[in-house]
Amino acid sequence: MKKLINKPEDVVKEALSGMLAAHADLVRVDVEQQLVIRKDVPVQGKVGVISGGGSGHEPMHGGFVGVGMLDAACPGAVFTSPVPDQMLAATQTVNGGAGVLHIVKNYTGDVLNFEMAAELAAAEGIEVASVITNDDVAVQDSLYTAGRRGVGVTVLLEKIVGGLAETKAPLERVASLARKVNDHGRSMGMALTSCTVPTAGKPTFELGEDEMEIGIGIHGEPGRRRVKLASAAEITEMLVAPIVEDLGLKSGEQVLAFVNGMGGTPLIELYVVYDNLQRILKGKNISIARSLVGSYITSLEMAGCSITLLRLDDELLKYWDAPVHTAALRWGM
Amino acid sequence: MKKLINKPEDVVKEALSGMLAAHADLVRVDVEQQLVIRKDVPVQGKVGVISGGGSGHEPMHGGFVGVGMLDAACPGAVFTSPVPDQMLAATQTVNGGAGVLHIVKNYTGDVLNFEMAAELAAAEGIEVASVITNDDVAVQDSLYTAGRRGVGVTVLLEKIVGGLAETKAPLERVASLARKVNDHGRSMGMALTSCTVPTAGKPTFELGEDEMEIGIGIHGEPGRRRVKLASAAEITEMLVAPIVEDLGLKSGEQVLAFVNGMGGTPLIELYVVYDNLQRILKGKNISIARSLVGSYITSLEMAGCSITLLRLDDELLKYWDAPVHTAALRWGM
């Protein structure tokens, strides 16, 4: 295992300590309890927006904490759900009297633990709404999931919903927009190589030198099929076709197109994929109104990419464009 | 070779086509001649700031084109200098009557070709100044370099000098600030794995499963020594010590601390390195006034990192903080 780490069991806490040191202008970090918290919370009258999940997907979620996006993130151990206590502490900390939205990726552990945290918070009189992201068209059930997995749309949802929450919209409306974003987006990913969980010390799965996995999950869980390595154009087509079909995208519609790196893939390759993507969409007369190219929801050092398409309307565009200031996404301020 | 590409010889042009599609609000791209150009150039009365070099280091330099940073970038083939014609075309295009600054990393091909382009531009009556970055403390001469190599400081220099150029400062002052930034910064890198140049199809060098290369160059050229894999804390110390010594950093000084990923290293590991770095600097009573953590000057999919320290004063701080809007760095707008 070749990694820039010290003890495998210390990776998450040391990375959080590094985040705190690098971004003390934006966030407070409770390294022991593993919480990344927007520096100026609670904001009175604003819905608190929190998310969380296993570590190893950086910058998600800690890198999305700040003005216009998340109020707090609860990172668990690598690829392991955070515990309800973390989520409850985050909920209490960000509650500014207008309630708290939990953004939960659809993995069994995350869903159960966020449910328990929501019940504990409700018992304390904090109003909580939850939205579950399940945008991955690759598989119906999987190793850690009943139903579809939550992947790339989560990034876009946290940005858009964070933008609305900043206007002090009520919890019901913030939750409703969150569900709308999830409904409007679909994703699919692929891997050229496996990743290695630090405490495991060996690759999560094996792929031959001439193989790739189509429909991979963000924890290396199996996808749709293992096939021979193909060109970027062919790979892009394999990812885009099921997304377009599942979303029912039609000629004349506009989307946000997100090409995401899995952690070990360099930017030059992501732009090659984006070039193929824009050609395919142009061929279908689907226009790309906004784009995002980079590694935002990763799987440690896995090489590969995912594509997310989000059907846009004026409301989603407005809150996507709204100012944001986090470690990983920043514009307008 | 596992990469998200089509034909190896088409990677650069396809990535440029993808950049154009993703960032048409910021840049024009001449895919054939391989030029990335700020959309609103020439800006009358503003010094044009250009840079360039081999591809494979993305987002450098194309991702740094925009308001407050570069006016144009000339990417060559992967790890290969662009040609004088590209540089001349960029110089002509960005010249707004106040002259043009060439920012050149110290590699023999880049230096010779930028010299030729500067002569050709001068013959057309365009005033050109050049600054060469040579911040890598690892080795004195190397495979492609007489003297030290230009690495991480180049990123910081392009931001800071671009900030000054935006104020319509004269060429002499812009060039002088560029030389100051180079003088104030030092870097050193390391690799856990090699990279593979697409047209070569095999790794540039071989490293054993328990080995790493300290002092690696950004093209995989040899560093100071090949040693056994060590912890992040030990690696950080190996990189920081020569930088601090060479810069003569003393207790009480303040720096910009830049932890850079080589392309295949995930963000969670970069934050672990940053955590070690901030502890080491705290121990020396050197304060980190600004930081940058991410993959900005890469070597394709190489796993590893580099550290750059830039001694800060009020002038450098001011132009570092100035607004910037490029594909890769954005704040204040």
XYZ file of C-alpha atoms in Angstrom:
666
model
C 0.000 0.000 0.000
C 1.549 3.283 -1.151
C -0.074 6.247 0.514
C 0.921 9.559 2.053
C -0.244 8.610 5.541
C 1.032 7.838 8.998
C -0.893 5.151 10.909
C -3.814 3.861 8.781
C -6.232 4.301 11.692
C -5.243 7.978 12.082
C -5.863 9.089 8.483
C -9.281 10.660 9.017
C -8.387 12.608 12.154
C -5.096 13.833 10.675
C -6.799 14.934 7.467
C -9.407 16.784 9.556
C -6.634 18.449 11.526
C -5.088 19.490 8.213
C -8.438 20.840 6.994
C -8.786 22.902 10.152
C -5.299 24.336 9.749
C -5.861 25.159 6.067
C -9.404 26.535 6.332
C -9.736 28.106 9.770
C -11.246 31.163 8.072
C -14.202 29.029 6.945
C -14.733 26.210 9.406
C -14.340 24.943 12.919
C -13.318 21.304 13.143
C -13.886 19.005 16.084
C -11.155 16.523 15.289
C -12.075 14.130 18.097
C -15.789 13.932 17.327
C -15.117 14.283 13.585
C -17.227 17.305 12.749
C -16.583 20.066 10.219
C -18.725 23.080 11.072
C -19.274 26.371 9.310
C -17.565 28.998 11.418
C -20.512 31.372 11.918
C -23.266 28.891 12.818
C -25.893 28.890 14.077
C -27.257 31.504 11.687
C -30.510 32.668 13.259
C -33.551 32.000 11.104
C -31.636 29.969 8.507
C -32.285 26.278 7.953
C -29.183 24.347 8.916
C -28.010 22.036 6.131
C -25.873 19.065 7.099
C -24.562 15.966 5.432
C -22.111 13.224 6.168
C -20.948 9.779 5.294
C -17.818 7.709 5.214
C -14.490 9.426 4.618
C -12.460 8.705 1.491
C -14.680 10.782 -0.808
C -12.929 14.120 -0.286
C -13.617 16.948 -0.839
C -17.139 15.624 -0.144
C -18.508 16.521 2.409
C -16.112 18.546 4.605
C -14.873 20.563 1.637
C -18.442 21.740 1.004
C -18.933 23.368 4.408
C -19.189 27.140 4.264
C -21.383 29.997 3.182
C -23.945 28.946 0.567
C -23.539 25.193 0.928
C -23.325 22.984 4.058
C -23.445 24.157 7.666
C -21.779 20.990 8.899
C -20.412 17.651 7.753
C -19.959 14.464 9.779
C -17.238 12.255 8.300
C -17.092 8.650 9.455
C -14.134 6.322 9.192
C -13.099 5.569 5.605
C -16.111 4.162 3.724
C -18.007 3.782 7.031
C -21.099 5.670 8.151
C -20.692 8.292 10.853
C -22.586 7.519 14.075
C -25.868 9.098 15.217
C -24.072 11.014 18.004
C -22.016 12.904 15.429
C -25.084 13.713 13.381
C -27.001 14.811 16.466
C -24.151 17.058 17.586
C -24.013 18.605 14.110
C -27.781 19.102 14.117
C -27.726 20.793 17.522
C -24.795 23.001 16.554
C -26.226 24.337 13.299
C -29.815 24.779 14.435
C -30.648 28.459 14.179
C -34.306 27.995 15.066
C -35.546 27.260 11.549
C -34.882 23.529 11.587
C -32.237 21.353 9.993
C -32.073 19.444 6.712
C -30.211 16.122 6.628
C -28.796 15.222 3.216
C -28.228 11.479 3.216
C -26.690 9.352 0.487
C -28.596 6.109 0.080
C -26.398 3.586 1.880
C -27.988 1.427 4.546
C -25.710 2.521 7.404
C -26.008 6.225 6.601
C -29.781 6.037 6.270
C -30.294 4.195 9.584
C -27.918 6.414 11.517
C -29.341 9.662 10.141
C -32.859 8.387 10.988
C -31.808 7.761 14.556
C -30.140 11.183 14.793
C -33.286 12.827 13.410
C -35.396 11.104 16.073
C -33.020 12.165 18.835
C -33.054 15.754 17.550
C -36.851 15.750 17.278
C -37.043 14.587 20.891
C -35.121 17.750 21.772
C -37.580 19.853 19.811
C -35.427 20.451 16.742
C -37.385 20.193 13.519
C -35.558 17.922 11.077
C -36.296 17.041 7.460
C -34.344 14.454 5.508
C -33.661 13.908 1.851
C -32.048 10.774 0.491
C -30.029 10.947 -2.714
C -30.249 7.894 -4.973
C -29.112 9.043 -8.394
C -26.884 6.150 -9.506
C -28.528 4.409 -12.450
C -25.946 1.613 -12.499
C -27.611 -0.886 -10.175
C -30.839 -1.243 -8.276
C -29.552 -2.827 -5.053
C -25.907 -3.185 -4.141
C -23.468 -4.295 -1.479
C -24.403 -1.469 0.901
C -27.693 -0.279 -0.518
C -31.335 -1.114 -0.878
C -32.402 0.727 -4.006
C -30.092 3.003 -5.939
C -26.909 4.501 -4.515
C -26.444 8.204 -3.841
C -23.488 9.606 -5.774
C -22.690 12.683 -7.905
C -26.040 14.442 -7.574
C -25.264 14.833 -3.879
C -22.582 17.403 -4.723
C -24.902 19.450 -6.912
C -27.772 19.134 -4.433
C -25.686 20.405 -1.532
C -24.705 23.469 -3.571
C -28.190 24.270 -4.852
C -30.015 23.641 -1.584
C -27.343 25.538 0.345
C -27.977 28.489 -1.942
C -31.685 28.474 -1.169
C -31.142 28.006 2.580
C -29.017 31.162 2.576
C -32.161 33.158 1.676
C -33.767 31.943 4.958
C -36.419 29.967 3.124
C -38.452 27.713 5.448
C -37.482 24.087 6.071
C -40.360 22.695 4.041
C -39.278 24.618 0.960
C -35.598 23.723 1.403
C -36.473 20.032 1.720
C -38.759 20.231 -1.277
C -36.030 21.750 -3.442
C -33.646 19.024 -2.258
C -36.060 16.326 -3.411
C -36.496 18.123 -6.708
C -32.735 18.202 -7.346
C -32.487 14.500 -6.594
C -35.385 13.796 -8.969
C -33.763 15.871 -11.718
C -30.346 14.180 -11.672
C -28.813 10.832 -12.572
C -25.245 9.505 -12.475
C -23.090 6.574 -13.449
C -19.430 5.819 -12.774
C -16.616 3.550 -13.879
C -13.228 2.450 -12.588
C -9.919 1.735 -14.276
C -8.313 0.659 -10.997
C -9.350 -0.255 -7.482
C -8.775 1.774 -4.352
C -7.193 0.560 -1.120
C -8.811 1.284 2.237
C -5.921 2.280 4.543
C -6.837 -0.087 7.378
C -7.377 -2.962 4.910
C -3.994 -2.454 3.286
C -4.902 -4.192 0.038
C -7.025 -3.303 -3.002
C -10.796 -3.605 -2.509
C -11.084 -5.547 -5.756
C -8.867 -6.774 -8.576
C -9.070 -5.609 -12.168
C -6.935 -7.042 -14.957
C -4.569 -4.764 -16.876
C -7.019 -4.732 -19.799
C -10.236 -4.513 -17.760
C -12.503 -1.855 -16.336
C -15.652 -1.886 -14.200
C -18.697 -0.050 -15.575
C -21.214 1.168 -13.007
C -18.735 1.070 -10.109
C -19.846 2.358 -6.706
C -17.910 4.965 -4.769
C -16.698 2.344 -2.304
C -15.496 0.021 -5.033
C -18.668 -2.053 -4.823
C -19.452 -3.912 -8.052
C -21.177 -2.204 -10.927
C -23.037 -3.492 -13.956
C -20.304 -5.363 -15.701
C -16.603 -5.885 -16.029
C -15.491 -5.355 -19.613
C -12.397 -4.849 -21.726
C -10.775 -1.449 -21.527
C -12.304 0.891 -24.109
C -11.684 4.381 -25.456
C -12.824 7.507 -23.641
C -15.453 8.010 -26.348
C -16.863 4.514 -25.805
C -16.720 4.809 -22.017
C -18.504 8.154 -22.097
C -21.235 6.671 -24.274
C -21.617 3.712 -21.861
C -22.170 6.139 -18.975
C -24.295 8.730 -20.746
C -26.778 6.480 -22.531
C -28.378 4.993 -19.359
C -28.467 8.421 -17.716
C -30.205 10.105 -20.634
C -32.661 7.229 -20.929
C -33.466 7.085 -17.224
C -33.923 10.852 -16.978
C -35.984 10.864 -20.160
C -33.926 13.798 -21.454
C -35.283 15.121 -24.715
C -34.018 17.280 -27.545
C -34.112 20.947 -26.553
C -33.631 20.430 -22.810
C -30.761 21.925 -20.849
C -28.566 20.294 -18.226
C -25.739 20.826 -15.809
C -23.022 18.358 -16.932
C -20.677 17.128 -14.216
C -17.602 15.031 -15.018
C -16.177 13.781 -11.744
C -12.800 12.182 -11.107
C -12.618 9.218 -8.731
C -9.457 10.501 -7.005
C -6.590 9.015 -9.000
C -7.520 10.356 -12.421
C -5.753 13.486 -13.649
C -7.635 16.522 -14.868
C -6.386 16.177 -18.461
C -8.329 12.904 -18.748
C -11.465 14.431 -17.228
C -11.404 17.128 -19.905
C -11.075 14.436 -22.592
C -14.182 12.769 -21.142
C -15.950 16.133 -20.967
C -15.130 16.708 -24.644
C -16.719 13.379 -25.550
C -19.711 14.144 -23.329
C -20.405 17.518 -24.912
C -20.227 15.986 -28.389
C -22.705 13.264 -27.453
C -25.127 15.764 -25.903
C -24.797 18.113 -28.852
C -25.758 15.186 -31.088
C -28.932 14.790 -29.040
C -29.615 18.560 -29.075
C -29.316 18.715 -25.283
C -27.591 21.920 -24.265
C -25.107 22.201 -21.411
C -25.990 25.373 -19.512
C -23.519 24.785 -16.662
C -20.644 22.380 -16.101
C -18.382 21.066 -13.400
C -15.174 19.165 -14.180
C -12.988 17.885 -11.369
C -12.667 15.402 -8.497
C -15.465 16.214 -6.037
C -16.873 12.850 -4.928
C -13.972 10.452 -4.896
C -13.055 6.911 -3.883
C -9.632 7.405 -2.355
C -7.073 6.921 -5.153
C -9.326 4.986 -7.529
C -8.735 5.850 -11.206
C -11.933 6.397 -13.102
C -14.736 8.871 -13.487
C -18.426 9.389 -13.135
C -20.851 11.472 -15.127
C -23.846 13.262 -13.655
C -26.494 15.091 -15.638
C -28.924 17.398 -13.874
C -31.966 18.642 -15.767
C -31.984 22.404 -15.216
C -34.771 24.903 -14.882
C -34.626 28.551 -13.815
C -34.923 27.714 -10.119
C -32.041 25.209 -10.102
C -29.917 27.540 -12.230
C -30.515 30.432 -9.848
C -29.327 28.578 -6.755
C -26.463 26.845 -8.564
C -25.197 30.300 -9.570
C -25.676 31.776 -6.081
C -22.474 32.748 -4.239
C -20.625 29.968 -2.424
C -17.481 29.932 -0.327
C -16.203 26.538 0.762
C -12.821 24.836 0.549
C -13.763 23.025 -2.659
C -16.333 25.192 -4.442
C -16.158 28.950 -4.483
C -17.622 31.675 -6.610
C -19.266 35.050 -6.299
C -17.374 35.850 -3.096
C -1.682 1.749 -19.959
C -5.021 2.541 -18.304
C -6.223 6.002 -19.183
C -9.439 7.770 -20.093
C -8.264 8.697 -23.572
C -8.885 7.977 -27.217
C -5.798 8.009 -29.462
C -2.683 8.832 -27.394
C -1.599 11.482 -29.900
C -4.977 13.259 -29.625
C -5.048 13.710 -25.829
C -3.900 17.329 -25.724
C -6.209 18.603 -28.460
C -9.209 16.714 -27.062
C -8.559 18.017 -23.550
C -8.307 21.543 -24.981
C -11.581 21.033 -26.810
C -13.107 19.918 -23.501
C -11.695 22.977 -21.725
C -13.223 25.240 -24.346
C -16.608 23.570 -23.985
C -16.482 23.769 -20.173
C -15.093 27.292 -19.839
C -16.321 29.258 -22.837
C -17.367 32.016 -20.413
C -13.689 32.534 -19.496
C -11.504 31.573 -22.427
C -11.165 31.174 -26.130
C -9.248 28.089 -27.187
C -7.449 27.603 -30.472
C -7.443 23.814 -30.456
C -5.332 23.487 -33.608
C -2.584 25.887 -32.568
C -2.954 24.870 -28.896
C -3.637 28.225 -27.291
C -5.855 29.048 -24.302
C -6.666 32.756 -24.320
C -8.526 34.959 -21.887
C -11.774 35.868 -23.545
C -11.533 39.665 -23.280
C -7.932 40.211 -24.425
C -6.257 42.384 -25.402
C -7.010 44.590 -22.414
C -5.786 48.039 -23.409
C -3.028 49.363 -21.171
C -2.619 46.122 -19.241
C 0.545 44.052 -19.389
C -0.244 40.720 -21.011
C 0.877 37.786 -18.876
C 1.500 34.485 -20.623
C 2.999 31.165 -19.755
C 3.259 27.734 -21.264
C 5.047 24.441 -21.232
C 4.410 20.791 -21.857
C 0.950 19.386 -21.222
C 0.353 16.804 -18.507
C 0.577 19.307 -15.633
C -3.097 20.330 -15.623
C -4.620 22.578 -14.431
C -1.315 24.397 -15.079
C -1.270 26.523 -17.243
C -4.560 26.552 -19.178
C -6.605 26.381 -15.982
C -4.957 29.609 -14.824
C -6.124 31.726 -17.756
C -8.668 34.365 -16.802
C -9.156 37.614 -14.962
C -6.404 38.236 -12.409
C -3.996 35.552 -13.571
C -2.811 34.593 -17.092
C -3.911 36.189 -20.353
C -2.868 33.143 -22.345
C -1.272 29.732 -22.050
C 0.546 27.723 -24.714
C 0.433 23.995 -23.984
C 2.852 21.767 -25.842
C 2.543 18.030 -26.341
C 2.706 16.038 -23.098
C 5.956 16.925 -21.289
C 7.213 18.728 -24.412
C 7.852 22.438 -24.841
C 5.439 24.410 -26.975
C 6.996 25.951 -30.080
C 7.987 29.598 -30.605
C 5.127 30.143 -33.078
C 2.575 29.354 -30.359
C 4.270 31.700 -27.921
C 4.506 34.442 -30.530
C 0.823 34.075 -31.407
C -0.079 34.267 -27.715
C 2.128 37.330 -27.286
C 0.559 39.103 -30.251
C -2.969 38.246 -29.137
C -2.656 39.481 -25.542
C -0.636 42.610 -26.254
C -2.699 45.585 -25.178
C 0.063 48.101 -25.805
C 1.734 47.793 -22.407
C 3.991 44.873 -23.263
C 3.919 41.195 -22.405
C 5.475 39.144 -19.610
C 6.620 35.602 -20.378
C 6.617 33.277 -17.365
C 8.951 30.411 -18.186
C 9.691 27.334 -16.112
C 13.378 26.521 -16.218
C 13.553 23.629 -18.666
C 15.963 23.916 -21.570
C 13.362 23.577 -24.328
C 10.952 26.046 -22.765
C 13.692 28.602 -22.145
C 15.076 28.439 -25.696
C 11.672 28.578 -27.352
C 10.408 31.457 -25.217
C 13.663 33.339 -25.981
C 13.065 32.894 -29.673
C 9.434 33.982 -29.360
C 10.497 37.067 -27.394
C 12.947 38.006 -30.150
C 10.310 37.556 -32.826
C 7.844 39.665 -30.833
C 10.453 42.362 -30.236
C 11.102 42.470 -33.969
C 7.421 43.349 -34.364
C 7.741 46.119 -31.802
C 6.117 44.302 -28.865
C 7.945 44.887 -25.611
C 8.562 41.563 -23.852
C 10.048 40.798 -20.453
C 10.758 37.271 -19.249
C 11.009 35.667 -15.854
C 12.332 32.164 -15.329
C 11.090 30.142 -12.344
C 13.671 27.847 -10.758
C 12.373 27.078 -7.286
C 13.036 23.330 -7.011
C 15.691 22.782 -4.346
C 15.973 19.055 -5.104
C 18.707 19.102 -7.716
C 21.013 21.593 -9.374
C 20.986 20.293 -12.958
C 18.679 17.592 -14.246
C 17.596 15.639 -17.284
C 15.959 18.653 -18.959
C 17.452 21.539 -17.005
C 20.587 23.567 -16.514
C 20.238 24.909 -12.982
C 17.197 24.307 -10.844
C 13.806 23.285 -12.205
C 10.755 25.518 -12.137
C 7.901 23.907 -10.239
C 5.295 24.912 -7.610
C 6.276 28.565 -7.266
C 5.141 29.009 -10.861
C 1.507 28.578 -9.755
C 1.810 31.158 -6.986
C 3.765 33.541 -9.201
C 1.167 33.457 -11.950
C -1.545 34.349 -9.429
C 0.366 37.130 -7.705
C 1.772 38.721 -10.849
C -1.584 38.419 -12.584
C -3.093 40.347 -9.686
C -0.634 43.177 -10.114
C -0.995 43.251 -13.910
C -4.734 43.778 -13.444
C -3.960 47.188 -11.874
C -2.288 48.216 -15.181
C 1.113 48.472 -13.557
C 3.928 48.952 -16.105
C 5.844 45.986 -17.524
C 8.999 46.756 -15.586
C 7.156 46.591 -12.282
C 5.243 43.432 -13.227
C 8.497 41.709 -14.230
C 10.182 42.888 -11.062
C 7.403 41.454 -8.882
C 7.667 38.184 -10.801
C 11.370 37.919 -10.023
C 10.655 38.739 -6.390
C 8.092 35.939 -6.102
C 10.530 33.469 -7.611
C 13.241 34.622 -5.183
C 10.875 34.245 -2.223
C 9.770 30.670 -2.938
C 11.233 27.170 -2.871
C 9.753 23.734 -3.572
C 10.501 20.044 -3.414
C 8.492 17.042 -4.571
C 8.316 13.278 -4.198
C 6.693 10.359 -5.999
C 5.118 7.145 -4.799
C 4.509 5.940 -8.361
C 5.552 6.823 -11.884
C 3.406 8.373 -14.567
C 2.919 7.094 -18.105
C 3.199 9.430 -21.077
C 0.299 8.455 -23.384
C 2.384 8.160 -26.547
C 5.056 6.147 -24.687
C 2.517 3.688 -23.291
C 4.695 2.538 -20.409
C 5.773 4.048 -17.076
C 8.510 6.683 -17.295
C 10.422 4.957 -14.495
C 10.077 1.958 -12.211
C 9.687 2.133 -8.446
C 9.516 -0.924 -6.214
C 6.409 -1.551 -4.102
C 8.329 -0.342 -1.023
C 10.191 2.552 -2.663
C 9.653 6.250 -3.296
C 11.623 8.954 -5.095
C 12.501 12.073 -3.111
C 13.099 15.219 -5.146
C 11.236 13.968 -8.208
C 10.763 16.308 -11.150
C 7.367 17.027 -12.673
C 8.213 14.916 -15.734
C 9.313 11.954 -13.655
C 12.967 12.938 -13.999
C 15.150 11.642 -11.170
C 15.340 13.421 -7.857
C 17.816 13.312 -5.003
C 17.454 9.722 -3.926
C 15.335 6.629 -4.062
C 14.532 5.433 -0.566
C 12.252 3.081 1.312
C 8.653 4.173 1.689
C 8.227 6.294 4.821
C 5.391 7.855 6.788
C 3.740 11.120 5.767
C 5.421 12.798 8.741
C 8.872 11.637 7.635
C 8.216 12.504 3.988
C 7.007 15.981 4.915
C 10.141 16.530 6.974
C 12.336 15.370 4.052
C 10.696 17.948 1.788
C 10.425 20.840 4.242
C 13.912 20.794 5.729
C 15.788 21.618 2.487
C 13.206 24.284 1.598
C 13.454 26.047 4.948
C 17.229 25.883 4.860
C 17.541 27.138 1.294
C 15.101 29.988 1.860
C 16.786 30.844 5.152
C 13.366 30.994 6.829
C 13.625 32.171 10.408
C 11.468 32.114 13.495
C 8.776 34.788 13.278
C 8.487 34.865 9.495
C 5.259 34.176 7.639
C 4.713 32.048 4.546
C 2.187 30.836 2.048
C 2.215 27.025 2.389
C 1.278 25.063 -0.721
C 0.770 21.295 -0.645
C 0.407 20.110 -4.225
C -0.785 16.743 -5.481
C 1.013 15.151 -8.433
C -2.225 14.067 -10.127
C -2.934 10.586 -8.751
C -2.953 11.436 -5.047
C -6.328 11.963 -3.376
C -7.130 15.075 -1.385
C -7.409 13.196 1.929
C -3.680 12.398 1.722
C -2.787 15.987 0.830
C -4.557 17.166 3.995
C -2.578 14.607 6.024
C 0.620 16.071 4.542
C -0.618 19.587 5.242
C -1.270 18.619 8.852
C 2.308 17.396 9.188
C 3.590 20.532 7.464
C 1.752 22.925 9.755
C 3.063 21.064 12.811
C 6.648 21.283 11.561
C 6.340 24.995 10.778
C 4.671 25.697 14.118
C 7.648 24.016 15.776
C 9.922 26.478 13.978
C 7.662 29.437 14.855
C 7.009 30.101 11.165
C 3.404 31.170 10.675
C 1.250 30.134 7.730
C -0.618 33.256 6.602
C -2.128 31.649 3.496
C -2.393 28.106 2.201
C -3.222 26.161 -0.912
C -3.961 22.421 -0.837
C -4.785 20.571 -4.039
C -3.453 19.302 -7.367
C -2.363 22.363 -9.353
C 0.948 21.395 -11.001
C 0.699 17.727 -11.779
C 2.557 14.962 -13.580
C -0.272 13.107 -15.282
C -1.432 10.357 -12.878
C 1.726 10.235 -10.762
C 1.029 9.605 -7.062
C 2.996 11.901 -4.784
C 3.142 15.491 -3.669
C 5.256 18.580 -3.563
C 5.572 21.285 -0.976
C 6.183 24.938 -1.778
C 6.842 27.652 0.773
C 6.662 31.298 -0.255
C 7.995 33.941 2.132
C 5.238 36.533 2.362
C 5.292 40.271 2.802
C 2.452 42.774 2.493
C 2.930 43.192 -1.252
C 2.783 39.481 -2.041
C -0.174 39.015 0.321
C -2.063 41.839 -1.356
C -1.803 40.403 -4.859
C -2.344 36.821 -3.701
C -5.626 37.955 -2.147
C -6.681 40.003 -5.198
C -9.730 38.669 -7.089
C -9.150 35.901 -9.596
C -11.446 34.009 -11.929
C -9.952 31.086 -13.795
C -11.005 27.468 -14.248
C -8.765 26.288 -11.406
C -8.429 29.225 -8.989
C -11.269 31.544 -8.187
C -12.063 33.959 -5.427
C -13.417 37.438 -4.887
C -15.578 37.216 -8.010
